[in-house]
Amino acid sequence: MASMSLSSCLSKSVRQHYMSLPQGEKCQVTYIWIDGTGEGLRNKTRTLDSEPKTIEDIPEWNFDGSSTYQAEGSNSDMYLIPVCMFRDPFTLDPNKLVLCEVLKYNRLPAETNHRISCNKVMEEVKEHSIWFGMEQEYTLLGVDGHPFNWPANGYPAPQGPYYCGVGALNAFGRDIVECHYKACLYAGIKIYGTNAEVMPSQWEFQVGPCEGIEMGDHLWVARFLLYRVCEDFGVVATLDPKPVTGNWNGAGCHTNVSTYKMREEGGLPYIEEAIDRLSKRHDKHIRVYDPREGQDNMRRLTGQHETSNINDFSAGVANRGASIRIPRQVGQEKKGYFEDRRPAANCDPYCVTKMIATTCLLDLEDEKENQ
Ligand code: ADP
Ligand code: MN
Ligand code: MN
Ligand code: MN
């Protein structure tokens, strides 16, 4: 029990009494934003007089950026610009969760606000109707930082029975997974599915297909819901791409991609063209596939444990050791989508989807210069 938080042990029946009190016409709106680390999420809540019907009904707000690694104390007010609204699965209807962009005091985007530039690219490529689906892998830890349900000393049995496993010896922490799934559905997240991963206490959920900017919006809020559900249970979800060194799988955020033409009959050549373009910009992609320009992913992309080597680009049908995998069914039907297996679990989906859309669909100045 020592590895679970004290907060999670507070009386749930006392909580239930207060949570069931009527709240009248008022509406609680929780503003969510990405902090200065580019990985952490913050939130705070305010009361609106009535339920907002659209995102336009939610006012701008502000926060103290000097407490989120986003501003100096002397000029610390940052703006919160609501961009995407969801139902609140914790305090229930009519309350809302709202994802926000962060602007600095001068109304320029904060350093970790990659949504603005991502959205610009997505507008430019709109005619292609680009869809994404991201597979978010994560690892459950106790509040002591030790993998959840692992023996205090030593290791669980080697990898083998855990992927999509069932039973108390194989599946660690399924309550979290099931509650998070329901919370996503209630909120309105386009959650696609979930499964237990290869390493014990490691799980995955997928979000998609989402068109354009929606991918980043939904994945960030799905991550918020995951952290919040874990908080209720007194455990921690980490997106570290290699939480345990040695013979244990790392955690990625495979990104599946298609355009209108790829999805149509005879789409395979368009998939191949995209892969050819990706092959020429491998380094550029690696630099934005984790928050530390490849330093985090270096620990994961070793060429072992179903990964490619960080220094090499490769592609293949049904090949889980390649940078890019074409699913077998897509190879057979000669249309569909491809999977970029390189992004780390802690990537910013705005950076990843922006880079993929740019490389695959835009005429690139730097490529022209090279000719
Ligand atoms: P894997 O076999 O790699 O584990 P998953 O089943 O975990 O694949 O995830 C598949 C992902 O592909 C989902 O996120 C889904 O939304 C996405 N996806 C499915 N069809 C498309 C498509 N046409 N374009 C883009 N993404 C897609
Ligand atoms: Mn998967
Ligand atoms: Mn997986
Ligand atoms: Mn995958």
GROMACS .gro file of N, CA and C in nm, residues 2 28 32 48 55 68 95 178 204 223 251 273 344 347 357:
model
   45
    2ALA      N    1   0.205   0.115   0.048
    2ALA     CA    2   0.290   0.234   0.062
    2ALA      C    3   0.310   0.305  -0.070
   28GLN      N    4  -1.935   2.446  -1.403
   28GLN     CA    5  -1.792   2.446  -1.372
   28GLN      C    6  -1.715   2.418  -1.501
   32ILE      N    7  -0.763   2.358  -1.930
   32ILE     CA    8  -0.646   2.270  -1.933
   32ILE      C    9  -0.543   2.329  -2.029
   48LEU      N   10  -1.910   2.942  -1.461
   48LEU     CA   11  -1.983   3.025  -1.557
   48LEU      C   12  -2.131   3.025  -1.515
   55ILE      N   13  -1.760   2.656  -2.806
   55ILE     CA   14  -1.633   2.705  -2.754
   55ILE      C   15  -1.633   2.858  -2.744
   68THR      N   16   0.466   2.792  -1.382
   68THR     CA   17   0.451   2.678  -1.474
   68THR      C   18   0.570   2.669  -1.569
   95ASN      N   19  -2.095   2.020  -1.661
   95ASN     CA   20  -1.961   2.077  -1.647
   95ASN      C   21  -1.869   2.039  -1.763
  178GLU      N   22  -0.978   0.066  -1.779
  178GLU     CA   23  -1.122   0.063  -1.806
  178GLU      C   24  -1.189   0.195  -1.767
  204GLU      N   25  -0.172   0.061  -2.350
  204GLU     CA   26  -0.184   0.151  -2.465
  204GLU      C   27  -0.330   0.186  -2.485
  223ARG      N   28  -0.471   1.236  -2.254
  223ARG     CA   29  -0.363   1.226  -2.155
  223ARG      C   30  -0.405   1.290  -2.023
  251ALA      N   31   0.824   0.267  -2.451
  251ALA     CA   32   0.688   0.316  -2.479
  251ALA      C   33   0.694   0.420  -2.591
  273GLU      N   34   0.486   0.713  -5.201
  273GLU     CA   35   0.545   0.847  -5.223
  273GLU      C   36   0.570   0.917  -5.089
  344ALA      N   37   0.816   0.903  -2.978
  344ALA     CA   38   0.824   0.855  -2.840
  344ALA      C   39   0.690   0.877  -2.770
  347CYS      N   40   0.600   1.238  -2.689
  347CYS     CA   41   0.603   1.338  -2.797
  347CYS      C   42   0.488   1.438  -2.781
  357ALA      N   43   0.271   1.602  -4.184
  357ALA     CA   44   0.192   1.670  -4.289
  357ALA      C   45   0.283   1.754  -4.377
   0.00000   0.00000   0.00000
